[in-house]
Short mmCIF file of C-alpha atoms and ligand atoms in Angstrom, two decimals:
data_model
loop_
_atom_site.label_atom_id
_atom_site.label_comp_id
_atom_site.label_asym_id
_atom_site.label_seq_id
_atom_site.Cartn_x
_atom_site.Cartn_y
_atom_site.Cartn_z
CA UNK A 1 0.00 0.00 0.00
CA UNK A 2 2.68 2.41 1.00
CA UNK A 3 4.51 1.68 -2.21
CA UNK A 4 1.49 2.51 -4.37
CA UNK A 5 1.04 5.83 -2.63
CA UNK A 6 4.70 6.61 -3.14
CA UNK A 7 4.37 5.89 -6.86
CA UNK A 8 1.22 7.94 -7.30
CA UNK A 9 2.45 11.03 -5.51
CA UNK A 10 6.15 11.06 -6.13
CA UNK A 11 7.04 9.07 -9.19
CA UNK A 12 4.07 9.78 -11.42
CA UNK A 13 4.66 13.56 -11.62
CA UNK A 14 8.33 12.85 -12.31
CA UNK A 15 7.36 10.58 -15.16
CA UNK A 16 5.11 13.29 -16.59
CA UNK A 17 7.89 15.84 -16.35
CA UNK A 18 10.23 13.56 -18.21
CA UNK A 19 7.93 13.54 -21.24
CA UNK A 20 10.09 14.42 -24.18
CA UNK A 21 8.51 16.56 -26.90
CA UNK A 22 9.30 15.64 -30.49
CA UNK A 23 8.90 18.24 -33.23
CA UNK A 24 8.74 17.29 -36.89
CA UNK A 25 10.75 19.62 -39.16
CA UNK A 26 10.70 19.87 -42.97
CA UNK A 27 12.86 21.94 -45.30
CA UNK A 28 11.55 23.88 -48.29
CA UNK A 29 15.09 23.83 -49.72
CA UNK A 30 16.59 20.67 -51.23
CA UNK A 31 18.43 18.48 -48.76
CA UNK A 32 21.74 18.75 -50.58
CA UNK A 33 21.84 22.50 -50.02
CA UNK A 34 24.44 23.67 -47.55
CA UNK A 35 21.75 25.63 -45.61
CA UNK A 36 19.96 22.42 -44.89
CA UNK A 37 23.11 20.56 -43.87
CA UNK A 38 24.00 23.39 -41.51
CA UNK A 39 20.50 23.26 -40.04
CA UNK A 40 20.69 19.50 -39.58
CA UNK A 41 23.95 20.02 -37.66
CA UNK A 42 22.18 22.55 -35.46
CA UNK A 43 19.34 20.05 -34.93
CA UNK A 44 21.83 17.36 -33.87
CA UNK A 45 23.39 19.76 -31.36
CA UNK A 46 19.96 20.71 -29.96
CA UNK A 47 18.95 17.07 -29.71
CA UNK A 48 22.08 16.28 -27.74
CA UNK A 49 21.70 19.23 -25.38
CA UNK A 50 17.95 18.91 -24.93
CA UNK A 51 17.81 15.15 -24.52
CA UNK A 52 14.87 14.18 -22.33
CA UNK A 53 13.09 17.50 -22.99
CA UNK A 54 13.02 18.19 -26.71
CA UNK A 55 13.92 16.36 -29.89
CA UNK A 56 13.66 17.76 -33.40
CA UNK A 57 13.00 15.14 -36.03
CA UNK A 58 14.17 16.22 -39.48
CA UNK A 59 11.72 14.65 -41.93
CA UNK A 60 13.30 15.81 -45.20
CA UNK A 61 13.19 18.36 -48.00
CA UNK A 62 10.81 19.04 -50.92
CA UNK A 63 10.33 15.32 -51.55
CA UNK A 64 8.50 15.16 -48.21
CA UNK A 65 6.55 18.42 -48.69
CA UNK A 66 6.89 20.45 -51.92
CA UNK A 67 8.77 23.77 -51.57
CA UNK A 68 5.73 26.00 -52.00
CA UNK A 69 3.57 23.90 -49.64
CA UNK A 70 5.80 24.02 -46.56
CA UNK A 71 4.16 27.22 -45.27
CA UNK A 72 0.68 25.72 -45.44
CA UNK A 73 1.92 22.51 -43.83
CA UNK A 74 3.24 24.52 -40.87
CA UNK A 75 0.09 26.67 -40.72
CA UNK A 76 -2.22 23.68 -40.55
CA UNK A 77 0.02 21.58 -38.32
CA UNK A 78 0.73 18.83 -40.87
CA UNK A 79 4.30 19.41 -39.67
CA UNK A 80 5.47 21.29 -36.57
CA UNK A 81 8.37 23.25 -37.97
CA UNK A 82 9.54 24.52 -41.34
CA UNK A 83 12.87 25.71 -42.70
CA UNK A 84 11.99 28.13 -45.48
CA UNK A 85 12.21 31.58 -46.95
CA UNK A 86 9.14 33.81 -46.95
CA UNK A 87 8.98 33.85 -50.77
CA UNK A 88 7.97 30.18 -50.66
CA UNK A 89 4.83 30.80 -48.61
CA UNK A 90 3.21 33.92 -50.05
CA UNK A 91 0.24 31.56 -50.57
CA UNK A 92 -0.20 31.82 -46.79
CA UNK A 93 0.27 35.62 -46.58
CA UNK A 94 1.87 38.21 -48.90
CA UNK A 95 3.85 39.65 -45.97
CA UNK A 96 6.06 36.53 -45.91
CA UNK A 97 8.05 37.87 -48.86
CA UNK A 98 8.57 41.38 -47.42
CA UNK A 99 11.41 40.24 -45.16
CA UNK A 100 13.72 40.32 -48.23
CA UNK A 101 13.46 44.11 -47.91
CA UNK A 102 15.26 44.06 -44.54
CA UNK A 103 18.04 46.59 -44.21
CA UNK A 104 18.07 46.27 -40.44
CA UNK A 105 19.53 43.02 -39.12
CA UNK A 106 17.67 40.28 -37.29
CA UNK A 107 19.47 41.41 -34.11
CA UNK A 108 18.25 44.98 -34.63
CA UNK A 109 14.73 43.75 -35.37
CA UNK A 110 14.70 41.95 -32.01
CA UNK A 111 15.25 45.40 -30.42
CA UNK A 112 13.27 47.79 -32.62
CA UNK A 113 9.95 45.95 -32.43
CA UNK A 114 10.41 44.23 -35.80
CA UNK A 115 10.56 40.71 -34.39
CA UNK A 116 7.41 41.31 -32.36
CA UNK A 117 5.59 42.79 -35.35
CA UNK A 118 6.64 39.88 -37.57
CA UNK A 119 5.33 37.50 -34.92
CA UNK A 120 2.05 39.39 -34.61
CA UNK A 121 1.47 39.10 -38.37
CA UNK A 122 2.73 35.52 -38.66
CA UNK A 123 0.43 34.49 -35.80
CA UNK A 124 -2.61 36.34 -37.12
CA UNK A 125 -2.30 35.41 -40.79
CA UNK A 126 -0.22 32.25 -40.79
CA UNK A 127 -0.95 30.60 -37.44
CA UNK A 128 2.84 30.55 -37.11
CA UNK A 129 5.60 31.46 -34.76
CA UNK A 130 8.62 33.03 -36.49
CA UNK A 131 11.36 31.44 -34.41
CA UNK A 132 14.56 32.84 -35.89
CA UNK A 133 16.19 34.09 -39.05
CA UNK A 134 19.22 31.96 -39.81
CA UNK A 135 20.37 33.31 -43.19
CA UNK A 136 20.94 37.03 -43.72
CA UNK A 137 23.61 39.51 -44.92
CA UNK A 138 23.17 37.89 -48.33
CA UNK A 139 22.21 39.82 -51.47
CA UNK A 140 20.30 38.34 -54.40
CA UNK A 141 21.61 38.56 -57.95
CA UNK A 142 20.44 38.10 -61.48
CA UNK A 143 22.32 35.29 -63.24
CA UNK A 144 22.05 35.08 -67.03
CA UNK A 145 23.45 33.24 -70.00
CA UNK A 146 23.18 36.12 -72.47
CA UNK A 147 25.31 39.21 -72.21
CA UNK A 148 23.56 42.50 -71.49
CA UNK A 149 25.03 45.99 -71.26
CA UNK A 150 22.11 47.64 -69.51
CA UNK A 151 19.38 46.49 -67.10
CA UNK A 152 17.04 45.40 -69.86
CA UNK A 153 15.73 41.84 -70.22
CA UNK A 154 13.35 42.04 -73.17
CA UNK A 155 13.00 38.66 -74.85
CA UNK A 156 14.59 36.79 -71.95
CA UNK A 157 12.88 34.14 -69.87
CA UNK A 158 13.99 34.29 -66.26
CA UNK A 159 13.29 31.86 -63.44
CA UNK A 160 11.91 33.60 -60.37
CA UNK A 161 10.23 33.24 -57.02
CA UNK A 162 8.10 36.09 -55.63
CA UNK A 163 11.36 37.71 -54.44
CA UNK A 164 12.25 38.92 -57.92
CA UNK A 165 8.92 39.10 -59.77
CA UNK A 166 8.16 42.82 -59.93
CA UNK A 167 11.79 43.89 -60.25
CA UNK A 168 12.58 41.57 -63.17
CA UNK A 169 9.27 42.38 -64.83
CA UNK A 170 10.17 46.06 -64.63
CA UNK A 171 13.16 45.18 -66.86
CA UNK A 172 10.74 43.48 -69.28
CA UNK A 173 11.75 39.92 -68.45
CA UNK A 174 9.34 37.10 -69.12
CA UNK A 175 9.22 35.35 -65.75
CA UNK A 176 8.61 31.78 -64.67
CA UNK A 177 8.27 30.65 -61.05
CA UNK A 178 10.00 27.42 -60.04
CA UNK A 179 11.28 25.79 -56.88
CA UNK A 180 15.10 25.63 -56.58
CA UNK A 181 14.99 21.91 -57.29
CA UNK A 182 13.79 22.52 -60.85
CA UNK A 183 16.26 25.17 -61.96
CA UNK A 184 19.08 22.89 -63.11
CA UNK A 185 16.87 21.03 -65.58
CA UNK A 186 15.33 24.27 -66.84
CA UNK A 187 18.83 25.62 -67.53
CA UNK A 188 19.95 22.38 -69.13
CA UNK A 189 16.98 22.33 -71.46
CA UNK A 190 17.35 26.00 -72.33
CA UNK A 191 13.86 26.71 -71.02
CA UNK A 192 15.23 29.72 -69.15
CA UNK A 193 17.92 32.29 -70.00
CA UNK A 194 18.66 33.06 -66.39
CA UNK A 195 17.45 33.11 -62.83
CA UNK A 196 17.36 35.05 -59.59
CA UNK A 197 19.33 33.56 -56.68
CA UNK A 198 21.48 34.66 -53.72
CA UNK A 199 25.22 35.26 -54.03
CA UNK A 200 25.75 31.86 -52.44
CA UNK A 201 24.49 28.27 -52.74
CA UNK A 202 24.83 28.03 -56.50
CA UNK A 203 27.39 25.25 -56.23
CA UNK A 204 25.15 23.22 -53.90
CA UNK A 205 22.89 22.55 -56.87
CA UNK A 206 25.58 22.56 -59.60
CA UNK A 207 24.18 25.58 -61.37
CA UNK A 208 27.71 26.88 -62.04
CA UNK A 209 27.84 24.27 -64.82
CA UNK A 210 25.05 26.09 -66.66
CA UNK A 211 25.70 29.72 -65.72
CA UNK A 212 27.71 32.26 -67.74
CA UNK A 213 27.16 35.64 -66.10
CA UNK A 214 26.27 37.18 -62.76
CA UNK A 215 24.89 40.70 -62.88
CA UNK A 216 26.26 43.04 -60.21
CA UNK A 217 25.35 44.68 -57.93
CA UNK A 218 23.16 42.48 -55.78
CA UNK A 219 19.90 43.67 -54.28
CA UNK A 220 17.66 42.89 -51.26
CA UNK A 221 18.70 40.62 -48.40
CA UNK A 222 17.96 36.90 -48.45
CA UNK A 223 15.96 35.66 -45.49
CA UNK A 224 15.73 32.03 -44.46
CA UNK A 225 14.20 31.08 -41.17
CA UNK A 226 12.73 28.50 -38.84
CA UNK A 227 8.97 28.79 -38.47
CA UNK A 228 6.63 26.79 -36.28
CA UNK A 229 2.96 25.94 -35.99
CA UNK A 230 1.57 28.41 -33.44
CA UNK A 231 -0.69 25.95 -31.59
CA UNK A 232 2.20 23.57 -31.19
CA UNK A 233 4.45 26.38 -29.99
CA UNK A 234 1.92 27.64 -27.45
CA UNK A 235 1.22 24.09 -26.28
CA UNK A 236 4.83 23.40 -25.32
CA UNK A 237 5.59 23.24 -21.61
CA UNK A 238 7.03 26.67 -20.63
CA UNK A 239 10.49 25.24 -19.97
CA UNK A 240 10.59 23.50 -23.36
CA UNK A 241 9.43 26.63 -25.14
CA UNK A 242 12.13 28.67 -23.43
CA UNK A 243 14.70 26.10 -24.41
CA UNK A 244 13.56 26.23 -28.05
CA UNK A 245 13.62 30.04 -27.99
CA UNK A 246 17.14 29.98 -26.58
CA UNK A 247 18.40 27.46 -29.12
CA UNK A 248 16.87 29.22 -32.13
CA UNK A 249 18.16 32.59 -30.93
CA UNK A 250 21.65 31.14 -30.51
CA UNK A 251 21.45 29.89 -34.12
CA UNK A 252 20.34 33.33 -35.34
CA UNK A 253 23.21 34.96 -33.46
CA UNK A 254 25.65 33.12 -35.71
CA UNK A 255 24.48 35.00 -38.80
CA UNK A 256 27.76 36.89 -39.16
CA UNK A 257 28.96 33.56 -40.51
CA UNK A 258 27.38 34.46 -43.86
CA UNK A 259 29.56 37.53 -44.40
CA UNK A 260 32.79 35.58 -44.87
CA UNK A 261 30.95 32.68 -46.50
CA UNK A 262 29.54 35.01 -49.17
CA UNK A 263 32.94 36.52 -49.92
CA UNK A 264 34.26 33.05 -50.47
CA UNK A 265 31.31 32.09 -52.68
CA UNK A 266 31.89 35.19 -54.83
CA UNK A 267 35.48 34.10 -55.36
CA UNK A 268 34.40 30.55 -56.04
CA UNK A 269 32.09 31.79 -58.81
CA UNK A 270 34.92 33.70 -60.47
CA UNK A 271 37.16 30.64 -60.20
CA UNK A 272 34.43 28.56 -61.85
CA UNK A 273 34.42 30.95 -64.82
CA UNK A 274 31.22 32.86 -64.05
CA UNK A 275 31.81 36.34 -65.48
CA UNK A 276 30.39 39.46 -63.85
CA UNK A 277 28.37 42.03 -65.72
CA UNK A 278 28.58 45.47 -64.11
CA UNK A 279 27.00 48.75 -65.06
CA UNK A 280 28.38 52.26 -64.62
CA UNK A 281 28.05 53.80 -61.15
CA UNK A 282 24.88 55.76 -61.89
CA UNK A 283 23.13 52.79 -63.51
CA UNK A 284 24.14 50.49 -60.64
CA UNK A 285 22.76 52.93 -58.11
CA UNK A 286 19.52 53.29 -60.03
CA UNK A 287 19.26 49.48 -60.36
CA UNK A 288 19.45 48.92 -56.60
CA UNK A 289 17.12 51.84 -55.86
CA UNK A 290 14.59 50.61 -58.36
CA UNK A 291 14.59 47.14 -56.77
CA UNK A 292 13.90 48.69 -53.38
CA UNK A 293 11.27 51.10 -54.67
CA UNK A 294 9.39 48.41 -56.57
CA UNK A 295 9.72 46.03 -53.63
CA UNK A 296 8.08 48.39 -51.16
CA UNK A 297 5.54 49.64 -53.65
CA UNK A 298 4.24 46.14 -54.29
CA UNK A 299 4.49 45.23 -50.61
CA UNK A 300 2.31 48.15 -49.59
CA UNK A 301 -0.13 47.38 -52.38
CA UNK A 302 -0.36 43.71 -51.33
CA UNK A 303 -0.69 44.60 -47.64
CA UNK A 304 -1.90 48.14 -47.05
CA UNK A 305 -2.28 47.22 -43.38
CA UNK A 306 1.13 45.76 -42.55
CA UNK A 307 3.34 46.95 -45.45
CA UNK A 308 3.87 50.44 -44.00
CA UNK A 309 4.33 49.07 -40.44
CA UNK A 310 6.96 46.59 -41.61
CA UNK A 311 8.75 49.30 -43.60
CA UNK A 312 9.33 51.22 -40.35
CA UNK A 313 11.24 48.36 -38.76
CA UNK A 314 12.84 46.69 -41.79
CA UNK A 315 14.05 49.67 -43.83
CA UNK A 316 16.88 51.87 -42.65
CA UNK A 317 15.28 55.17 -41.80
CA UNK A 318 16.60 58.18 -43.68
CA UNK A 319 17.98 60.73 -41.19
O1 173 B 401 15.41 32.15 -55.47
C1 173 B 401 14.84 31.58 -54.55
O2 173 B 401 14.51 30.39 -54.59
C2 173 B 401 14.54 32.34 -53.34
O3 173 B 401 13.56 33.03 -53.32
C3 173 B 401 15.48 32.27 -52.21
C4 173 B 401 15.23 33.03 -51.06
C5 173 B 401 16.13 32.96 -50.01
C6 173 B 401 17.25 32.16 -50.09
C7 173 B 401 17.48 31.40 -51.22
C8 173 B 401 16.60 31.45 -52.28
#
């Protein structure tokens, strides 16, 4: 009798406390991308440190859930966590793609109200928690296989995601949206004359084999992050949630990593024979300004409510 009482009052609560939470994570980027490998390493570290409390179970990449469906899968709870960029889930909310317009860093956005605003919107429109941004300080570029001497793409078919749509269209490109996993074949078959992509991660997918030119300068700021189903996030025991917040923040705080990585990737492209196309100073300046102007203009049009609020925390304010 005594023993039973001991079990009920002492051991049973201990057993409940020891319940380990498992979160299922999918990646919108192909598994052979360096981003994903780096994230899997982070997951392994978390799993070691959080043993008994939290385990993240990496399910896979776009073969598990297609690139443009990861956002919806997180929203509805088909999976618990997603590794994605906002451009891949504009079908959940247009605001997802606005984070490319960030001129302030993730660290600054944690202080200036940006992180809280993002989380307000992500919760309200996407039933999501925006855990942490883990790729930044990374410009996008236009890569093409035909030489141009001015920012003019008439007659060219360019692979895009929502990141580049309005900007490339403003240069008269014919655009075609595809997931990263389909770009190599499109290049190989000559279906596209070029594509938008960050300064890095070209080699991960072997695109250097099919790429002649990179247009400089770059524009915008690539954003890749960990997102989570909001109900799942709220339902975590407080201690587990705090642990997850700490671990995702620690990952975000390593973003300076990308600065040196991108320099190296730029060199690697030159070494692989990718030539750069540059414009004169005035044209370059106008090119970058146009990207920004068109980006915010379409953002505010797509979200009159949150576009202007996000601009305040994402854009560097003119003094
Ligand atoms: O080009 C893309 O697929 C894209 O939108 C993107 C965004 C962030 C990082 C890498 C790619």
